[in-house]
């Protein structure tokens, strides 16, 4: 597993990050805490050193699981977590950070994010609290998630921002227009979430006929509407052809494409299934040719134009 420096923070993260949203329960089909603890350890054994969670994932339950699973190897791991939009007042930031530290069973957080920008509290006030936590050694680096370019530029006036966490995949490429080049110029890392578009880029829906249950939260997401699934059919067919050429899975091609994008520091991938974990991590070994990358990017753009992204 390759590693990259994250911004100017002074440490490296693995090119694939274990995303821990599903481990909190919530809208995802849930397998169980013991399974998920074992899965975190398995990810570490397979070379993943970076784990991403948030206080909002299962109301803190994801943090509990991460802390319990990694406590004896904590010093070898990079753990990031996030403060929710509802807790961005400076006093609330400190309380949230202290609660996350307890749940994670650690005395420091490697990357602490603003999960979503506030509608009400000036970012200067929030980041003032972040800076104090950093000065005290409770956090090592500051990140922002779901920020626009303008919001990121404003945040940089008040703190050293080492990483941004946006949605990024073959079916969500908005950051390429402005955020990605800016981050390259400013030495800001990028950690992508929804790296396989909440499962669409596995091929399960286009190639294997999988259907969502009526109560699956994804059924309300734009990409899962019948017309938009149809609009991305050619992309999935192209991915399948490239996957077959490499003896790889469609998921691996989706992740490998991301890992070939120069601005990206790490792709966040979540799962509760050991087979899927092992399969996803093999993407780091898939070397796509320049022609394959071009075809994937062009076919992706065509799909996005049809979808209206």
Short mmCIF file of C-alpha atoms in Angstrom, two decimals:
data_model
loop_
_atom_site.label_atom_id
_atom_site.label_comp_id
_atom_site.label_asym_id
_atom_site.label_seq_id
_atom_site.Cartn_x
_atom_site.Cartn_y
_atom_site.Cartn_z
CA UNK A 1 0.00 0.00 0.00
CA UNK A 2 1.48 3.33 -1.06
CA UNK A 3 1.48 6.30 1.28
CA UNK A 4 1.35 10.01 0.59
CA UNK A 5 2.06 13.10 2.67
CA UNK A 6 -1.12 14.87 3.69
CA UNK A 7 -0.77 18.58 3.06
CA UNK A 8 1.91 20.11 5.26
CA UNK A 9 0.89 18.10 8.31
CA UNK A 10 4.16 16.21 8.48
CA UNK A 11 2.79 12.67 8.28
CA UNK A 12 1.66 10.23 5.61
CA UNK A 13 -1.60 8.41 5.02
CA UNK A 14 -2.30 5.21 3.09
CA UNK A 15 -3.53 5.60 -0.49
CA UNK A 16 -6.73 3.80 0.52
CA UNK A 17 -8.49 4.88 3.71
CA UNK A 18 -10.98 2.69 5.55
CA UNK A 19 -14.25 4.64 5.68
CA UNK A 20 -16.14 3.92 8.89
CA UNK A 21 -19.57 5.44 8.24
CA UNK A 22 -21.21 2.02 7.86
CA UNK A 23 -19.76 0.82 11.17
CA UNK A 24 -22.03 3.18 13.07
CA UNK A 25 -25.18 1.55 11.78
CA UNK A 26 -27.59 4.27 10.70
CA UNK A 27 -28.99 3.92 7.17
CA UNK A 28 -26.71 1.05 6.18
CA UNK A 29 -27.52 -2.64 6.52
CA UNK A 30 -25.60 -3.56 9.66
CA UNK A 31 -23.56 -6.72 10.19
CA UNK A 32 -22.47 -6.39 13.84
CA UNK A 33 -19.83 -4.82 16.03
CA UNK A 34 -17.55 -7.84 16.37
CA UNK A 35 -17.49 -8.36 12.62
CA UNK A 36 -16.59 -4.72 12.11
CA UNK A 37 -13.84 -4.70 14.72
CA UNK A 38 -12.28 -7.72 13.05
CA UNK A 39 -12.62 -6.01 9.68
CA UNK A 40 -10.71 -2.95 10.90
CA UNK A 41 -7.89 -5.21 12.07
CA UNK A 42 -7.93 -7.05 8.77
CA UNK A 43 -7.65 -3.76 6.89
CA UNK A 44 -4.61 -2.89 8.99
CA UNK A 45 -3.03 -6.28 8.29
CA UNK A 46 -3.55 -5.66 4.57
CA UNK A 47 -1.70 -2.34 4.68
CA UNK A 48 -4.34 0.26 5.49
CA UNK A 49 -3.05 2.69 8.10
CA UNK A 50 -5.71 5.40 7.80
CA UNK A 51 -9.22 5.24 9.23
CA UNK A 52 -11.92 7.87 8.78
CA UNK A 53 -14.91 8.31 11.07
CA UNK A 54 -17.11 11.08 12.52
CA UNK A 55 -19.09 11.86 15.65
CA UNK A 56 -22.21 11.79 13.49
CA UNK A 57 -21.76 8.20 12.29
CA UNK A 58 -24.26 6.29 14.41
CA UNK A 59 -24.23 9.08 17.03
CA UNK A 60 -20.65 8.19 17.93
CA UNK A 61 -20.96 4.42 17.66
CA UNK A 62 -18.53 4.28 14.74
CA UNK A 63 -15.93 6.07 16.86
CA UNK A 64 -16.51 3.54 19.66
CA UNK A 65 -15.83 0.65 17.27
CA UNK A 66 -12.72 2.28 15.79
CA UNK A 67 -11.34 2.98 19.24
CA UNK A 68 -11.97 -0.55 20.51
CA UNK A 69 -10.50 -2.19 17.42
CA UNK A 70 -7.34 -0.10 17.09
CA UNK A 71 -6.41 0.83 20.66
CA UNK A 72 -3.39 -1.47 20.93
CA UNK A 73 -1.99 -0.39 17.53
CA UNK A 74 -3.05 3.25 17.81
CA UNK A 75 0.49 4.58 17.38
CA UNK A 76 0.72 2.91 13.97
CA UNK A 77 -2.55 4.36 12.67
CA UNK A 78 -3.82 7.66 11.34
CA UNK A 79 -7.32 8.35 12.64
CA UNK A 80 -9.50 11.16 11.35
CA UNK A 81 -12.86 12.20 12.73
CA UNK A 82 -15.26 15.09 12.27
CA UNK A 83 -17.29 17.55 14.28
CA UNK A 84 -20.89 17.89 13.10
CA UNK A 85 -22.47 21.06 11.73
CA UNK A 86 -24.60 21.37 14.88
CA UNK A 87 -21.49 21.58 17.11
CA UNK A 88 -19.37 24.29 15.48
CA UNK A 89 -19.58 26.91 18.23
CA UNK A 90 -16.12 27.06 19.86
CA UNK A 91 -17.35 25.64 23.19
CA UNK A 92 -19.13 22.83 21.38
CA UNK A 93 -16.05 22.07 19.29
CA UNK A 94 -14.02 21.39 22.41
CA UNK A 95 -16.74 19.22 23.95
CA UNK A 96 -17.08 17.26 20.72
CA UNK A 97 -13.33 16.76 20.44
CA UNK A 98 -13.04 15.57 24.04
CA UNK A 99 -15.95 13.16 23.54
CA UNK A 100 -14.40 11.82 20.33
CA UNK A 101 -11.08 11.32 22.11
CA UNK A 102 -12.81 9.22 24.77
CA UNK A 103 -14.68 7.14 22.23
CA UNK A 104 -11.56 6.60 20.15
CA UNK A 105 -9.56 5.68 23.29
CA UNK A 106 -6.73 8.00 22.30
CA UNK A 107 -5.15 11.20 23.53
CA UNK A 108 -4.87 12.80 20.09
CA UNK A 109 -6.73 12.91 16.77
CA UNK A 110 -4.57 12.93 13.67
CA UNK A 111 -6.99 14.84 11.42
CA UNK A 112 -9.96 16.73 12.81
CA UNK A 113 -12.53 17.92 10.27
CA UNK A 114 -15.37 20.36 10.08
CA UNK A 115 -17.87 17.86 8.64
CA UNK A 116 -20.14 20.41 6.95
CA UNK A 117 -19.79 24.22 6.87
CA UNK A 118 -22.03 26.14 9.26
CA UNK A 119 -24.93 28.30 8.14
CA UNK A 120 -24.68 30.46 11.25
CA UNK A 121 -21.30 30.35 13.01
CA UNK A 122 -18.39 32.19 11.37
CA UNK A 123 -15.66 29.79 10.32
CA UNK A 124 -13.14 32.08 12.01
CA UNK A 125 -14.69 31.25 15.41
CA UNK A 126 -14.79 27.52 14.74
CA UNK A 127 -11.22 27.40 13.47
CA UNK A 128 -10.07 29.45 16.46
CA UNK A 129 -11.16 26.50 18.60
CA UNK A 130 -9.47 24.08 16.21
CA UNK A 131 -6.22 26.03 16.45
CA UNK A 132 -6.32 25.89 20.24
CA UNK A 133 -6.85 22.13 20.14
CA UNK A 134 -3.88 21.84 17.80
CA UNK A 135 -1.68 24.00 20.03
CA UNK A 136 -2.55 21.72 22.95
CA UNK A 137 -1.60 18.62 20.96
CA UNK A 138 -5.13 17.20 20.94
CA UNK A 139 -5.25 17.28 17.13
CA UNK A 140 -2.39 17.10 14.65
CA UNK A 141 -3.97 18.47 11.47
CA UNK A 142 -7.09 20.38 10.47
CA UNK A 143 -9.38 19.33 7.64
CA UNK A 144 -12.63 20.50 6.09
CA UNK A 145 -15.29 18.42 4.37
CA UNK A 146 -17.94 19.44 1.84
CA UNK A 147 -16.50 22.95 1.49
CA UNK A 148 -16.75 24.92 -1.74
CA UNK A 149 -13.63 26.60 -3.10
CA UNK A 150 -14.75 29.96 -1.66
CA UNK A 151 -15.35 28.38 1.75
CA UNK A 152 -11.95 26.68 1.65
CA UNK A 153 -10.24 29.94 0.73
CA UNK A 154 -11.96 31.69 3.63
CA UNK A 155 -10.94 28.91 6.03
CA UNK A 156 -7.30 29.31 4.99
CA UNK A 157 -7.35 32.83 6.38
CA UNK A 158 -7.77 31.44 9.89
CA UNK A 159 -5.95 28.10 10.00
CA UNK A 160 -3.56 25.80 8.18
CA UNK A 161 -5.89 23.45 6.31
CA UNK A 162 -4.01 20.30 5.38
CA UNK A 163 -6.78 18.26 3.76
CA UNK A 164 -10.23 18.54 2.26
CA UNK A 165 -12.73 15.70 2.01
CA UNK A 166 -15.09 16.05 -0.98
CA UNK A 167 -17.26 13.60 -2.87
CA UNK A 168 -15.20 12.37 -5.82
CA UNK A 169 -15.59 9.45 -8.21
CA UNK A 170 -16.13 8.67 -11.87
CA UNK A 171 -19.73 9.81 -11.29
CA UNK A 172 -18.96 12.94 -9.26
CA UNK A 173 -16.11 15.08 -10.61
CA UNK A 174 -17.06 18.65 -9.72
CA UNK A 175 -13.86 19.22 -7.74
CA UNK A 176 -11.78 18.91 -10.90
CA UNK A 177 -13.03 22.32 -12.05
CA UNK A 178 -11.64 24.37 -9.18
CA UNK A 179 -10.94 22.67 -5.84
CA UNK A 180 -8.47 20.05 -7.12
CA UNK A 181 -6.13 22.47 -8.96
CA UNK A 182 -6.29 24.90 -6.04
CA UNK A 183 -5.37 22.18 -3.58
CA UNK A 184 -2.42 21.15 -5.72
CA UNK A 185 -1.17 24.73 -5.75
CA UNK A 186 -1.64 25.17 -2.00
CA UNK A 187 -0.32 21.73 -0.90
CA UNK A 188 -3.67 20.64 0.48
CA UNK A 189 -4.45 16.93 0.48
CA UNK A 190 -7.65 15.47 -0.94
CA UNK A 191 -9.40 12.42 0.56
CA UNK A 192 -12.34 11.32 -1.59
CA UNK A 193 -15.58 10.00 -0.13
CA UNK A 194 -18.25 8.05 -2.02
CA UNK A 195 -15.33 6.77 -4.08
CA UNK A 196 -17.48 4.04 -5.64
CA UNK A 197 -20.63 6.21 -5.72
CA UNK A 198 -22.39 4.38 -2.86
CA UNK A 199 -22.11 1.10 -4.72
CA UNK A 200 -23.06 2.09 -8.28
CA UNK A 201 -19.46 1.74 -9.49
CA UNK A 202 -19.27 -1.86 -8.28
CA UNK A 203 -21.37 -2.89 -11.28
CA UNK A 204 -23.95 -4.58 -9.06
CA UNK A 205 -26.86 -2.53 -10.40
CA UNK A 206 -25.91 -2.29 -14.07
CA UNK A 207 -24.27 -5.68 -14.63
CA UNK A 208 -25.69 -7.99 -11.98
CA UNK A 209 -29.28 -6.76 -11.81
CA UNK A 210 -29.26 -5.75 -8.16
CA UNK A 211 -32.30 -3.77 -7.01
CA UNK A 212 -32.56 -1.48 -4.02
CA UNK A 213 -35.05 -2.20 -1.28
CA UNK A 214 -37.75 0.43 -0.97
CA UNK A 215 -36.43 1.54 2.41
CA UNK A 216 -32.79 1.79 1.25
CA UNK A 217 -31.74 5.44 1.67
CA UNK A 218 -29.95 5.32 -1.67
CA UNK A 219 -33.26 4.96 -3.48
CA UNK A 220 -33.76 8.70 -2.97
CA UNK A 221 -30.35 9.65 -4.40
CA UNK A 222 -30.23 11.06 -7.93
CA UNK A 223 -27.73 8.58 -9.33
CA UNK A 224 -30.01 5.67 -8.43
CA UNK A 225 -33.05 6.88 -10.36
CA UNK A 226 -33.88 4.58 -13.32
CA UNK A 227 -33.10 7.23 -15.91
CA UNK A 228 -29.75 8.07 -14.36
CA UNK A 229 -28.78 4.42 -14.00
CA UNK A 230 -29.50 4.10 -17.70
CA UNK A 231 -27.38 7.19 -18.41
CA UNK A 232 -24.37 5.58 -16.73
CA UNK A 233 -24.77 2.17 -18.40
CA UNK A 234 -22.09 2.82 -21.03
CA UNK A 235 -19.62 3.84 -18.33
CA UNK A 236 -20.18 0.58 -16.45
CA UNK A 237 -19.87 -1.42 -19.66
CA UNK A 238 -16.55 0.30 -20.37
CA UNK A 239 -15.34 -0.37 -16.83
CA UNK A 240 -16.29 -4.03 -17.17
CA UNK A 241 -14.29 -4.38 -20.39
CA UNK A 242 -11.22 -2.81 -18.78
CA UNK A 243 -11.70 -4.92 -15.65
CA UNK A 244 -11.80 -8.09 -17.73
CA UNK A 245 -8.60 -7.07 -19.52
CA UNK A 246 -6.81 -6.71 -16.16
CA UNK A 247 -8.40 -9.71 -14.51
CA UNK A 248 -9.86 -7.25 -12.02
CA UNK A 249 -13.29 -6.37 -10.64
CA UNK A 250 -15.31 -3.35 -11.71
CA UNK A 251 -14.87 -1.87 -8.21
CA UNK A 252 -11.11 -2.12 -8.57
CA UNK A 253 -11.24 -0.14 -11.81
CA UNK A 254 -13.30 2.61 -10.13
CA UNK A 255 -10.82 2.87 -7.27
CA UNK A 256 -7.76 2.53 -9.51
CA UNK A 257 -8.98 5.42 -11.67
CA UNK A 258 -9.15 7.59 -8.55
CA UNK A 259 -5.70 6.51 -7.39
CA UNK A 260 -4.28 7.57 -10.77
CA UNK A 261 -5.57 11.14 -10.32
CA UNK A 262 -2.62 13.33 -9.33
CA UNK A 263 -4.47 15.64 -6.90
CA UNK A 264 -5.84 12.73 -4.84
CA UNK A 265 -4.08 11.78 -1.60
CA UNK A 266 -6.32 8.89 -0.50
CA UNK A 267 -9.56 7.23 -1.59
CA UNK A 268 -11.96 6.47 1.26
CA UNK A 269 -13.62 3.06 0.85
CA UNK A 270 -16.12 1.62 3.32
CA UNK A 271 -17.42 -1.92 3.71
CA UNK A 272 -18.59 -4.44 6.29
CA UNK A 273 -17.59 -7.44 4.20
CA UNK A 274 -14.12 -9.01 4.33
CA UNK A 275 -14.32 -10.23 0.73
CA UNK A 276 -15.18 -6.75 -0.50
CA UNK A 277 -12.39 -5.28 1.60
CA UNK A 278 -9.76 -7.57 0.10
CA UNK A 279 -11.09 -6.96 -3.39
CA UNK A 280 -11.11 -3.19 -2.99
CA UNK A 281 -7.57 -3.04 -1.66
CA UNK A 282 -6.25 -4.90 -4.69
CA UNK A 283 -7.14 -1.78 -6.68
CA UNK A 284 -3.89 -0.26 -5.45
CA UNK A 285 -2.04 -2.78 -7.63
CA UNK A 286 -4.02 -2.12 -10.83
CA UNK A 287 -2.00 -0.05 -13.29
CA UNK A 288 -4.21 1.61 -15.87
CA UNK A 289 -2.70 2.72 -19.16
CA UNK A 290 -2.94 6.31 -20.36
CA UNK A 291 -5.41 5.17 -23.02
CA UNK A 292 -7.58 3.38 -20.45
CA UNK A 293 -7.58 6.43 -18.21
CA UNK A 294 -8.58 8.60 -21.17
CA UNK A 295 -11.43 6.29 -22.18
CA UNK A 296 -12.72 6.10 -18.60
CA UNK A 297 -12.59 9.87 -18.18
CA UNK A 298 -14.31 10.55 -21.50
CA UNK A 299 -17.04 7.97 -20.92
CA UNK A 300 -17.54 9.32 -17.42
CA UNK A 301 -17.97 12.86 -18.78
CA UNK A 302 -20.55 11.64 -21.28
CA UNK A 303 -22.53 9.98 -18.47
CA UNK A 304 -22.35 13.07 -16.29
CA UNK A 305 -23.62 15.26 -19.11
CA UNK A 306 -26.66 12.99 -19.51
CA UNK A 307 -27.27 13.00 -15.76
CA UNK A 308 -26.88 16.76 -15.55
CA UNK A 309 -23.96 16.88 -13.12
#
